[in-house]
Amino acid sequence: MDFDFDSEQNDLRVAVRGLLERAYGDAEQRRKVVAQDPGFDEKTWSRLAEMGLLGLPFAEEDGGMGAGPLEVAIVAEEVGRVLAPEPFVEAVVLAGGVVAAVGTAVQRAEVLGPLAEGASVLAFAHAEPGTRWSPSASAVTATQDGGTWRLTGVKEPVPNGARADVLVVSAVTDGATALFLVRGDAEGLTRTGYRTHDGGRAANVRFDGTPAELLGEGTGDRTAEVEQMLAAARIAYSHEAIGAMDTALRTTAEYLKTRKQFGVTLNRFQALTFRAADMYIGLELARSTALWASMVADAGGDVVSAADRARLQTSRAGRHIGKEAIQLHGGIGVTAEYKVGHYTSRLTAIDHLLGDGDWALARLASGVTAYETVDPLGAPYTP
Amino acid sequence: MRLQLSPELEAFREEMRTFFTTQIPQDIRDTVAARRHVSKEHYVRTQRILNAAGLAVPHWPVEWGGRDWTPLQRHIWREEMQLANVPEPLAFNASMIGPVLAAFGNQEQKERFLAKTANLDIWWCQGFSEPDAGSDLASLRTPAVRDGDDWVVNGQKTWTTLGQHADWIFCLVRTDPTAEKRQRGISLLVFPMDSPGVTLRPIELLDGSFEVNEVFFEDVRVPAENLIGEENRGWDYAKFLLGNERVGIARVGATKRLLAQAKEYARATTVDGRPLAEDPRMAGRIAEVENELLALELTALRVVANSADGRPHPASSVLKLRGSELQQAATELIVDIAGPLSVASYAEEGSDVPDWARVATPEYLNYRKVSIYGGSNEVQRTIIAGTILGL
């Protein structure tokens, strides 16, 4: 049992923080970047690639760095700390993760190599109107036409769906969820992108007999693999949220020390400092849970259940800290010109993209009385 | 970063678990599990078994019975003890005055008290709070005036837990009322509870139990040799004492046990023909408390894993606060599972209400204390805001 990062991991954090601080340490710079399509900075994306971060979790033979969930956690937290708009979790951890888990050796080399080099942006087109946070597809169907797979239906919202060079798409065939690769320039593909409240981009992606390449061998059901990769992304998002909460809290504490009302700085009011203390408590409890979930993933434990636990804890903490950060600032917290409200906005998006706290709680509750206690030191963790 | 315990620590955990579940008498563990009154005899019998095995005071210096364990080993020791329903070594002895005597007492005092303190041959109680000195402990007044070779103590202490069983008291007294900083005029004295001039009045608590007492001093003569450490440095020792077991105070193991019981009761309680455990809202409440408890346990592990260099981890202040809230949440859950049966608090023979439901509400009411003692949660928030956030 050890909660310390090793020196290589600490070096990684220093390097990523340096890069992202230069890009977004000035919140005004982030505002400029997210105001224009594609909602992130292509140059920063290339720099992330040069540092090896866009291939971080993939095997070296697939063009990756062969790192694990702990390194992913470090990068995600640093992304959250400055609200870097580059889609690290979405493109690398989730979309790339699905290809790494399911793709053939040739597909992994063809798709993950360019992703790792920064030459190609990936998006996971999975969410469908009318369902929420399901590991299965239902509205988009796949049929075989001669030797060609064709997709029909709508995926929305697809994060970075309009910008993506390659879409990783889930679709139903013979009642099973299969996975496909679709090129951005494929025929019968219509993508309508829009801005999201947190500065990002999402899209309505419409398939109309769109040719697609089956990901992996055979058409067996991929629900379990999708669930595993969603869990990995939920854990990474928990770390991104931790980074964002950390900045939101520190920004708020700084504000309380400098802003004057009634002739004194705000930190003279216990009604405010106690609320800041509660934000700290929520942050540290969520941080412990997220770190543990990454260790479970690293040790090959039950990643789905660990992700639900991290999701629940960071969801509760993220909402609490996000709302209090604005309230303790007062009116300026609601403006787009000041940075703190953007943290709340991003935390709100993270909370809803892959499953919110109540959703995770319902999953955890369904079996809660079937076992006696949770033993986080159990090796490897299973509920 | 590593999730699992090392093979050595895994073996250590197994050793602790085996000892606690096989060497502590079943009648004592059953009493704790049933959340019934743990008697003086239970405490004494348990602590002597632990002490004989070197498991009563592992955190003390080795020459006085300590074990030179890592903080993580101590954490495992304490958790396993709580999970096995073993009454912990009396805090006043093992966590409070013992470590103070070992660190600040003179050789004669160490030889006189430490072995008997570890073995619970002496039962200590605490004379800290006063009617006008609660959270603001440094405002305590009880004067001790030097008269020849004695200190003469007058005044009153309160909230003296289990003072009715105590042989000796460790007591903060004001020895220099003129000190510029009020913290500088306080000293730590120890004396027998049967000293002439000491009287004790039990205070009945909301649950009908007698745990705490008022203690009155009228011209109590305390020999000068019973001063611990230096005169007027008592505040430093009090801070040392109160900060000594910040980790153990989270009581994760005990709350885990409560939650496991809550699940059992929810399975055994039938509502409209179905187990209450199947009610989604009840299952959700249990799962939410359980996840909060996991987060607390992991935070405690982060703290113990990082406190080897002697400095407390910043997150340690979270443990007391959240630990007390979750103990309270678990007892509240059990009252809610009992529902209408929870009013049968004092039912005796002739009642069909199960024992767990009878003790549910008294325990819930009793547990309101845990967010108040040991530095109230408001004091903890003040510490977090001030020392961690710099507010």
CSV table of N, CA and C in Angstrom, one decimal, chain B residues 29-163:
chain,number,residue,atom,x,y,z
B,29,ARG,N,-16.6,-9.7,23.1
B,29,ARG,CA,-16.8,-9.3,21.7
B,29,ARG,C,-18.2,-9.3,21.3
B,30,ASP,N,-19.0,-10.2,21.9
B,30,ASP,CA,-20.5,-10.2,21.7
B,30,ASP,C,-21.1,-8.9,22.2
B,31,THR,N,-20.6,-8.5,23.4
B,31,THR,CA,-21.2,-7.3,24.0
B,31,THR,C,-20.9,-6.1,23.1
B,32,VAL,N,-19.7,-6.0,22.6
B,32,VAL,CA,-19.4,-4.9,21.6
B,32,VAL,C,-20.3,-5.0,20.4
B,33,ALA,N,-20.3,-6.2,19.8
B,33,ALA,CA,-21.1,-6.4,18.6
B,33,ALA,C,-22.6,-6.0,18.8
B,34,ALA,N,-23.1,-6.4,20.0
B,34,ALA,CA,-24.5,-6.1,20.3
B,34,ALA,C,-24.7,-4.6,20.6
B,35,ARG,N,-23.6,-3.9,20.7
B,35,ARG,CA,-23.6,-2.4,21.0
B,35,ARG,C,-24.3,-2.2,22.4
B,36,ARG,N,-24.0,-3.2,23.3
B,36,ARG,CA,-24.4,-3.1,24.7
B,36,ARG,C,-23.3,-2.5,25.5
B,37,HIS,N,-23.6,-2.2,26.8
B,37,HIS,CA,-22.7,-1.5,27.7
B,37,HIS,C,-21.4,-2.3,27.9
B,38,VAL,N,-20.3,-1.8,27.7
B,38,VAL,CA,-19.0,-2.4,27.9
B,38,VAL,C,-18.6,-2.0,29.3
B,39,SER,N,-18.4,-3.0,30.2
B,39,SER,CA,-18.2,-2.7,31.6
B,39,SER,C,-16.7,-2.5,31.9
B,40,LYS,N,-16.4,-2.0,33.1
B,40,LYS,CA,-15.0,-1.8,33.5
B,40,LYS,C,-14.3,-3.1,33.4
B,41,GLU,N,-14.9,-4.2,33.9
B,41,GLU,CA,-14.3,-5.5,33.9
B,41,GLU,C,-13.9,-5.9,32.5
B,42,HIS,N,-14.8,-5.6,31.5
B,42,HIS,CA,-14.5,-6.0,30.1
B,42,HIS,C,-13.3,-5.3,29.6
B,43,TYR,N,-13.2,-4.0,29.9
B,43,TYR,CA,-12.0,-3.2,29.5
B,43,TYR,C,-10.8,-3.7,30.1
B,44,VAL,N,-10.8,-4.0,31.4
B,44,VAL,CA,-9.6,-4.4,32.1
B,44,VAL,C,-9.2,-5.8,31.6
B,45,ARG,N,-10.1,-6.7,31.5
B,45,ARG,CA,-9.8,-8.1,31.0
B,45,ARG,C,-9.1,-8.0,29.6
B,46,THR,N,-9.8,-7.2,28.7
B,46,THR,CA,-9.3,-7.1,27.4
B,46,THR,C,-7.9,-6.5,27.3
B,47,GLN,N,-7.7,-5.4,28.0
B,47,GLN,CA,-6.4,-4.7,27.9
B,47,GLN,C,-5.3,-5.6,28.5
B,48,ARG,N,-5.6,-6.4,29.5
B,48,ARG,CA,-4.5,-7.2,30.1
B,48,ARG,C,-4.1,-8.3,29.1
B,49,ILE,N,-5.1,-8.9,28.4
B,49,ILE,CA,-4.8,-9.9,27.4
B,49,ILE,C,-3.9,-9.3,26.3
B,50,LEU,N,-4.3,-8.1,25.8
B,50,LEU,CA,-3.6,-7.4,24.8
B,50,LEU,C,-2.2,-7.1,25.3
B,51,ASN,N,-2.1,-6.6,26.5
B,51,ASN,CA,-0.8,-6.1,27.0
B,51,ASN,C,0.2,-7.3,27.1
B,52,ALA,N,-0.4,-8.5,27.6
B,52,ALA,CA,0.5,-9.7,27.7
B,52,ALA,C,1.1,-10.1,26.4
B,53,ALA,N,0.3,-9.8,25.3
B,53,ALA,CA,0.8,-10.1,23.9
B,53,ALA,C,1.5,-9.0,23.3
B,54,GLY,N,1.8,-7.9,24.0
B,54,GLY,CA,2.5,-6.7,23.4
B,54,GLY,C,1.6,-6.0,22.4
B,55,LEU,N,0.3,-6.0,22.6
B,55,LEU,CA,-0.6,-5.4,21.7
B,55,LEU,C,-1.5,-4.3,22.3
B,56,ALA,N,-1.1,-3.8,23.5
B,56,ALA,CA,-1.9,-2.8,24.1
B,56,ALA,C,-1.4,-1.4,23.8
B,57,VAL,N,0.0,-1.2,23.7
B,57,VAL,CA,0.5,0.1,23.5
B,57,VAL,C,1.7,0.1,22.5
B,58,PRO,N,1.4,-0.4,21.3
B,58,PRO,CA,2.5,-0.6,20.3
B,58,PRO,C,3.1,0.7,19.9
B,59,HIS,N,2.4,1.8,20.1
B,59,HIS,CA,2.8,3.1,19.6
B,59,HIS,C,3.7,3.8,20.7
B,60,TRP,N,3.9,3.2,21.8
B,60,TRP,CA,4.8,3.8,22.8
B,60,TRP,C,6.3,3.5,22.5
B,61,PRO,N,7.2,4.1,23.2
B,61,PRO,CA,8.6,3.8,23.0
B,61,PRO,C,8.9,2.3,23.3
B,62,VAL,N,9.8,1.7,22.6
B,62,VAL,CA,10.0,0.3,22.8
B,62,VAL,C,10.4,-0.1,24.2
B,63,GLU,N,11.2,0.8,24.9
B,63,GLU,CA,11.6,0.4,26.2
B,63,GLU,C,10.4,0.4,27.2
B,64,TRP,N,9.3,1.0,26.8
B,64,TRP,CA,8.1,1.0,27.7
B,64,TRP,C,7.0,0.1,27.2
B,65,GLY,N,7.3,-0.8,26.3
B,65,GLY,CA,6.3,-1.7,25.8
B,65,GLY,C,5.9,-1.5,24.3
B,66,GLY,N,6.5,-0.5,23.7
B,66,GLY,CA,6.1,-0.2,22.3
B,66,GLY,C,6.7,-1.2,21.3
B,67,ARG,N,6.3,-1.1,20.1
B,67,ARG,CA,6.7,-2.2,19.1
B,67,ARG,C,7.5,-1.6,17.9
B,68,ASP,N,7.7,-0.4,17.9
B,68,ASP,CA,8.5,0.2,16.7
B,68,ASP,C,7.8,-0.2,15.4
B,69,TRP,N,6.5,-0.1,15.3
B,69,TRP,CA,5.8,-0.4,14.1
B,69,TRP,C,5.7,0.9,13.2
B,70,THR,N,5.5,0.7,11.9
B,70,THR,CA,5.2,1.8,11.0
B,70,THR,C,3.8,2.3,11.3
B,71,PRO,N,3.5,3.5,10.9
B,71,PRO,CA,2.2,4.1,11.0
B,71,PRO,C,1.1,3.1,10.3
B,72,LEU,N,1.5,2.5,9.2
B,72,LEU,CA,0.6,1.6,8.5
B,72,LEU,C,0.3,0.4,9.4
B,73,GLN,N,1.3,-0.1,10.0
B,73,GLN,CA,1.1,-1.3,10.9
B,73,GLN,C,0.1,-0.9,12.0
B,74,ARG,N,0.3,0.2,12.6
B,74,ARG,CA,-0.6,0.7,13.7
B,74,ARG,C,-2.0,0.8,13.2
B,75,HIS,N,-2.1,1.4,12.0
B,75,HIS,CA,-3.4,1.5,11.4
B,75,HIS,C,-4.1,0.2,11.2
B,76,ILE,N,-3.4,-0.8,10.7
B,76,ILE,CA,-3.9,-2.2,10.5
B,76,ILE,C,-4.3,-2.8,11.9
B,77,TRP,N,-3.4,-2.6,12.9
B,77,TRP,CA,-3.7,-3.1,14.2
B,77,TRP,C,-5.0,-2.5,14.8
B,78,ARG,N,-5.2,-1.3,14.6
B,78,ARG,CA,-6.4,-0.6,15.1
B,78,ARG,C,-7.7,-1.0,14.4
B,79,GLU,N,-7.6,-1.0,13.0
B,79,GLU,CA,-8.7,-1.4,12.2
B,79,GLU,C,-9.2,-2.8,12.5
B,80,GLU,N,-8.2,-3.7,12.6
B,80,GLU,CA,-8.6,-5.1,12.8
B,80,GLU,C,-9.2,-5.3,14.2
B,81,MET,N,-8.7,-4.5,15.2
B,81,MET,CA,-9.3,-4.6,16.5
B,81,MET,C,-10.8,-4.2,16.4
B,82,GLN,N,-11.0,-3.1,15.7
B,82,GLN,CA,-12.4,-2.6,15.6
B,82,GLN,C,-13.3,-3.5,14.9
B,83,LEU,N,-12.8,-4.1,13.8
B,83,LEU,CA,-13.6,-5.0,13.0
B,83,LEU,C,-13.9,-6.3,13.8
B,84,ALA,N,-13.0,-6.7,14.7
B,84,ALA,CA,-13.2,-7.9,15.5
B,84,ALA,C,-14.0,-7.6,16.8
B,85,ASN,N,-14.6,-6.4,16.9
B,85,ASN,CA,-15.4,-6.0,18.1
B,85,ASN,C,-14.6,-6.1,19.4
B,86,VAL,N,-13.4,-5.8,19.3
B,86,VAL,CA,-12.5,-5.8,20.5
B,86,VAL,C,-12.6,-4.4,21.1
B,87,PRO,N,-12.9,-4.2,22.4
B,87,PRO,CA,-12.8,-2.9,23.0
B,87,PRO,C,-11.3,-2.4,23.0
B,88,GLU,N,-11.1,-1.2,22.5
B,88,GLU,CA,-9.7,-0.8,22.3
B,88,GLU,C,-9.1,-0.4,23.7
B,89,PRO,N,-7.8,-0.5,23.7
B,89,PRO,CA,-7.1,-0.1,25.0
B,89,PRO,C,-7.6,1.3,25.4
B,90,LEU,N,-7.8,1.4,26.7
B,90,LEU,CA,-8.4,2.7,27.2
B,90,LEU,C,-7.6,3.9,26.7
B,91,ALA,N,-8.3,4.8,26.0
B,91,ALA,CA,-7.6,5.9,25.4
B,91,ALA,C,-6.9,6.8,26.4
B,92,PHE,N,-7.5,7.0,27.5
B,92,PHE,CA,-6.9,7.9,28.5
B,92,PHE,C,-5.5,7.3,28.9
B,93,ASN,N,-5.4,6.0,29.0
B,93,ASN,CA,-4.1,5.4,29.3
B,93,ASN,C,-3.2,5.3,28.1
B,94,ALA,N,-3.7,4.6,27.1
B,94,ALA,CA,-2.8,4.2,26.0
B,94,ALA,C,-2.5,5.3,25.0
B,95,SER,N,-3.5,6.2,24.7
B,95,SER,CA,-3.2,7.3,23.7
B,95,SER,C,-2.9,8.6,24.4
B,96,MET,N,-3.3,8.8,25.6
B,96,MET,CA,-3.2,10.2,26.2
B,96,MET,C,-2.0,10.3,27.2
B,97,ILE,N,-2.3,9.8,28.4
B,97,ILE,CA,-1.2,10.1,29.4
B,97,ILE,C,0.0,9.3,29.2
B,98,GLY,N,-0.1,8.0,28.7
B,98,GLY,CA,1.0,7.2,28.5
B,98,GLY,C,2.1,7.8,27.7
B,99,PRO,N,1.7,8.2,26.4
B,99,PRO,CA,2.7,8.8,25.6
B,99,PRO,C,3.3,10.1,26.2
B,100,VAL,N,2.5,10.9,26.9
B,100,VAL,CA,3.0,12.1,27.5
B,100,VAL,C,4.0,11.8,28.6
B,101,LEU,N,3.7,10.8,29.4
B,101,LEU,CA,4.7,10.4,30.5
B,101,LEU,C,6.0,9.9,29.8
B,102,ALA,N,5.8,9.1,28.8
B,102,ALA,CA,7.0,8.6,28.1
B,102,ALA,C,7.8,9.7,27.5
B,103,ALA,N,7.2,10.7,27.0
B,103,ALA,CA,7.9,11.8,26.3
B,103,ALA,C,8.4,12.9,27.3
B,104,PHE,N,7.6,13.2,28.3
B,104,PHE,CA,8.0,14.4,29.1
B,104,PHE,C,8.1,14.1,30.6
B,105,GLY,N,7.7,12.9,31.0
B,105,GLY,CA,7.9,12.5,32.5
B,105,GLY,C,9.3,12.3,32.8
B,106,ASN,N,9.7,12.4,34.1
B,106,ASN,CA,11.0,12.0,34.5
B,106,ASN,C,11.1,10.5,34.8
B,107,GLN,N,12.4,10.1,34.9
B,107,GLN,CA,12.6,8.6,35.0
B,107,GLN,C,11.7,8.0,36.1
B,108,GLU,N,11.7,8.7,37.3
B,108,GLU,CA,11.0,8.1,38.4
B,108,GLU,C,9.5,8.0,38.0
B,109,GLN,N,8.9,9.0,37.4
B,109,GLN,CA,7.5,8.9,37.0
B,109,GLN,C,7.3,7.8,36.0
B,110,LYS,N,8.2,7.7,35.0
B,110,LYS,CA,8.0,6.6,34.0
B,110,LYS,C,8.0,5.2,34.7
B,111,GLU,N,8.9,5.0,35.6
B,111,GLU,CA,9.0,3.7,36.3
B,111,GLU,C,7.8,3.5,37.2
B,112,ARG,N,7.3,4.6,37.8
B,112,ARG,CA,6.2,4.5,38.7
B,112,ARG,C,4.8,4.2,37.9
B,113,PHE,N,4.7,4.8,36.8
B,113,PHE,CA,3.4,4.7,36.1
B,113,PHE,C,3.2,3.9,34.8
B,114,LEU,N,4.3,3.8,34.0
B,114,LEU,CA,4.0,3.4,32.6
B,114,LEU,C,3.6,1.9,32.6
B,115,ALA,N,4.3,1.0,33.3
B,115,ALA,CA,3.9,-0.4,33.2
B,115,ALA,C,2.4,-0.6,33.7
B,116,LYS,N,2.1,0.1,34.8
B,116,LYS,CA,0.7,-0.1,35.3
B,116,LYS,C,-0.3,0.6,34.4
B,117,THR,N,0.1,1.6,33.7
B,117,THR,CA,-0.8,2.3,32.7
B,117,THR,C,-1.1,1.4,31.5
B,118,ALA,N,0.0,0.8,31.0
B,118,ALA,CA,-0.2,-0.1,29.9
B,118,ALA,C,-1.1,-1.3,30.2
B,119,ASN,N,-1.0,-1.8,31.5
B,119,ASN,CA,-1.7,-3.0,31.9
B,119,ASN,C,-3.1,-2.7,32.5
B,120,LEU,N,-3.4,-1.4,32.5
B,120,LEU,CA,-4.7,-0.9,33.1
B,120,LEU,C,-4.8,-1.3,34.6
B,121,ASP,N,-3.6,-1.4,35.2
B,121,ASP,CA,-3.6,-1.5,36.7
B,121,ASP,C,-4.0,-0.2,37.3
B,122,ILE,N,-3.6,0.9,36.6
B,122,ILE,CA,-4.2,2.2,36.9
B,122,ILE,C,-5.1,2.6,35.9
B,123,TRP,N,-6.3,3.0,36.2
B,123,TRP,CA,-7.3,3.5,35.3
B,123,TRP,C,-7.2,5.0,35.4
B,124,TRP,N,-6.9,5.7,34.2
B,124,TRP,CA,-6.7,7.1,34.2
B,124,TRP,C,-8.0,7.8,33.7
B,125,CYS,N,-8.2,9.0,34.2
B,125,CYS,CA,-9.3,9.8,33.6
B,125,CYS,C,-8.7,11.2,33.3
B,126,GLN,N,-9.4,12.0,32.6
B,126,GLN,CA,-8.9,13.3,32.0
B,126,GLN,C,-9.6,14.4,32.7
B,127,GLY,N,-8.8,15.4,33.2
B,127,GLY,CA,-9.3,16.6,33.8
B,127,GLY,C,-8.9,17.8,32.9
B,128,PHE,N,-9.6,18.0,31.8
B,128,PHE,CA,-9.3,19.1,30.9
B,128,PHE,C,-10.4,20.1,30.9
B,129,SER,N,-11.6,19.7,30.3
B,129,SER,CA,-12.7,20.7,30.2
B,129,SER,C,-13.2,21.2,31.5
B,130,GLU,N,-13.6,22.5,31.5
B,130,GLU,CA,-14.3,23.1,32.6
B,130,GLU,C,-15.6,23.7,32.2
B,131,PRO,N,-16.5,24.0,33.1
B,131,PRO,CA,-17.8,24.6,32.7
B,131,PRO,C,-17.6,25.8,31.7
B,132,ASP,N,-16.6,26.6,32.0
B,132,ASP,CA,-16.4,27.8,31.1
B,132,ASP,C,-15.2,27.6,30.1
B,133,ALA,N,-14.7,26.4,30.0
B,133,ALA,CA,-13.6,26.1,29.1
B,133,ALA,C,-13.9,24.9,28.3
B,134,GLY,N,-14.6,25.0,27.2
B,134,GLY,CA,-14.9,23.8,26.4
B,134,GLY,C,-14.0,23.8,25.1
B,135,SER,N,-14.5,24.3,24.0
B,135,SER,CA,-13.7,24.4,22.8
B,135,SER,C,-12.5,25.3,23.1
B,136,ASP,N,-12.7,26.3,23.9
B,136,ASP,CA,-11.7,27.3,24.2
B,136,ASP,C,-11.0,26.8,25.5
B,137,LEU,N,-10.2,25.7,25.3
B,137,LEU,CA,-9.7,25.0,26.5
B,137,LEU,C,-8.6,25.9,27.2
B,138,ALA,N,-7.9,26.7,26.5
B,138,ALA,CA,-6.9,27.5,27.1
B,138,ALA,C,-7.4,28.6,28.1
B,139,SER,N,-8.7,28.7,28.1
B,139,SER,CA,-9.3,29.6,29.1
B,139,SER,C,-9.6,29.0,30.5
B,140,LEU,N,-9.1,27.7,30.6
B,140,LEU,CA,-9.3,27.0,31.9
B,140,LEU,C,-8.8,27.8,33.1
B,141,ARG,N,-9.5,27.6,34.2
B,141,ARG,CA,-9.2,28.4,35.4
B,141,ARG,C,-8.7,27.6,36.6
B,142,THR,N,-9.1,26.4,36.8
B,142,THR,CA,-8.8,25.6,38.0
B,142,THR,C,-7.4,25.9,38.5
B,143,PRO,N,-7.3,26.7,39.7
B,143,PRO,CA,-6.0,27.1,40.1
B,143,PRO,C,-5.3,26.0,40.9
B,144,ALA,N,-3.9,25.9,40.8
B,144,ALA,CA,-3.1,25.1,41.7
B,144,ALA,C,-2.1,26.1,42.3
B,145,VAL,N,-2.1,26.2,43.6
B,145,VAL,CA,-1.2,27.2,44.3
B,145,VAL,C,-0.2,26.4,45.1
B,146,ARG,N,1.1,26.8,44.9
B,146,ARG,CA,2.1,26.1,45.6
B,146,ARG,C,2.1,26.4,47.1
B,147,ASP,N,2.2,25.4,47.9
B,147,ASP,CA,2.2,25.5,49.4
B,147,ASP,C,3.2,24.5,49.9
B,148,GLY,N,4.4,24.9,50.2
B,148,GLY,CA,5.4,24.0,50.7
B,148,GLY,C,5.8,23.0,49.6
B,149,ASP,N,5.7,21.7,49.9
B,149,ASP,CA,6.0,20.7,48.9
B,149,ASP,C,4.8,20.2,48.1
B,150,ASP,N,3.7,20.9,48.3
B,150,ASP,CA,2.5,20.5,47.6
B,150,ASP,C,1.9,21.6,46.7
B,151,TRP,N,1.1,21.1,45.7
B,151,TRP,CA,0.2,22.0,45.0
B,151,TRP,C,-1.1,21.9,45.6
B,152,VAL,N,-1.9,23.0,45.8
B,152,VAL,CA,-3.2,22.9,46.4
B,152,VAL,C,-4.2,23.3,45.2
B,153,VAL,N,-5.0,22.3,44.9
B,153,VAL,CA,-5.9,22.5,43.7
B,153,VAL,C,-7.4,22.7,44.2
B,154,ASN,N,-8.0,23.8,43.6
B,154,ASN,CA,-9.4,24.1,43.9
B,154,ASN,C,-10.1,24.3,42.5
B,155,GLY,N,-11.4,23.9,42.4
B,155,GLY,CA,-12.1,24.2,41.2
B,155,GLY,C,-12.9,23.0,40.7
B,156,GLN,N,-13.1,23.1,39.4
B,156,GLN,CA,-14.0,22.0,38.8
B,156,GLN,C,-13.7,21.7,37.4
B,157,LYS,N,-13.7,20.4,37.1
B,157,LYS,CA,-13.6,19.8,35.8
B,157,LYS,C,-14.9,19.2,35.4
B,158,THR,N,-15.1,19.1,34.0
B,158,THR,CA,-16.3,18.4,33.6
B,158,THR,C,-16.0,17.6,32.3
B,159,TRP,N,-17.0,16.8,31.9
B,159,TRP,CA,-17.0,15.9,30.8
B,159,TRP,C,-15.9,14.8,31.1
B,160,THR,N,-15.6,14.5,32.3
B,160,THR,CA,-14.6,13.5,32.6
B,160,THR,C,-15.1,12.1,32.4
B,161,THR,N,-14.7,11.6,31.2
B,161,THR,CA,-15.3,10.3,30.7
B,161,THR,C,-14.8,9.1,31.6
B,162,LEU,N,-15.7,8.3,32.0
B,162,LEU,CA,-15.5,7.1,32.8
B,162,LEU,C,-14.7,7.4,34.1
B,163,GLY,N,-14.8,8.6,34.5
B,163,GLY,CA,-14.2,9.0,35.8
B,163,GLY,C,-14.6,8.2,36.9
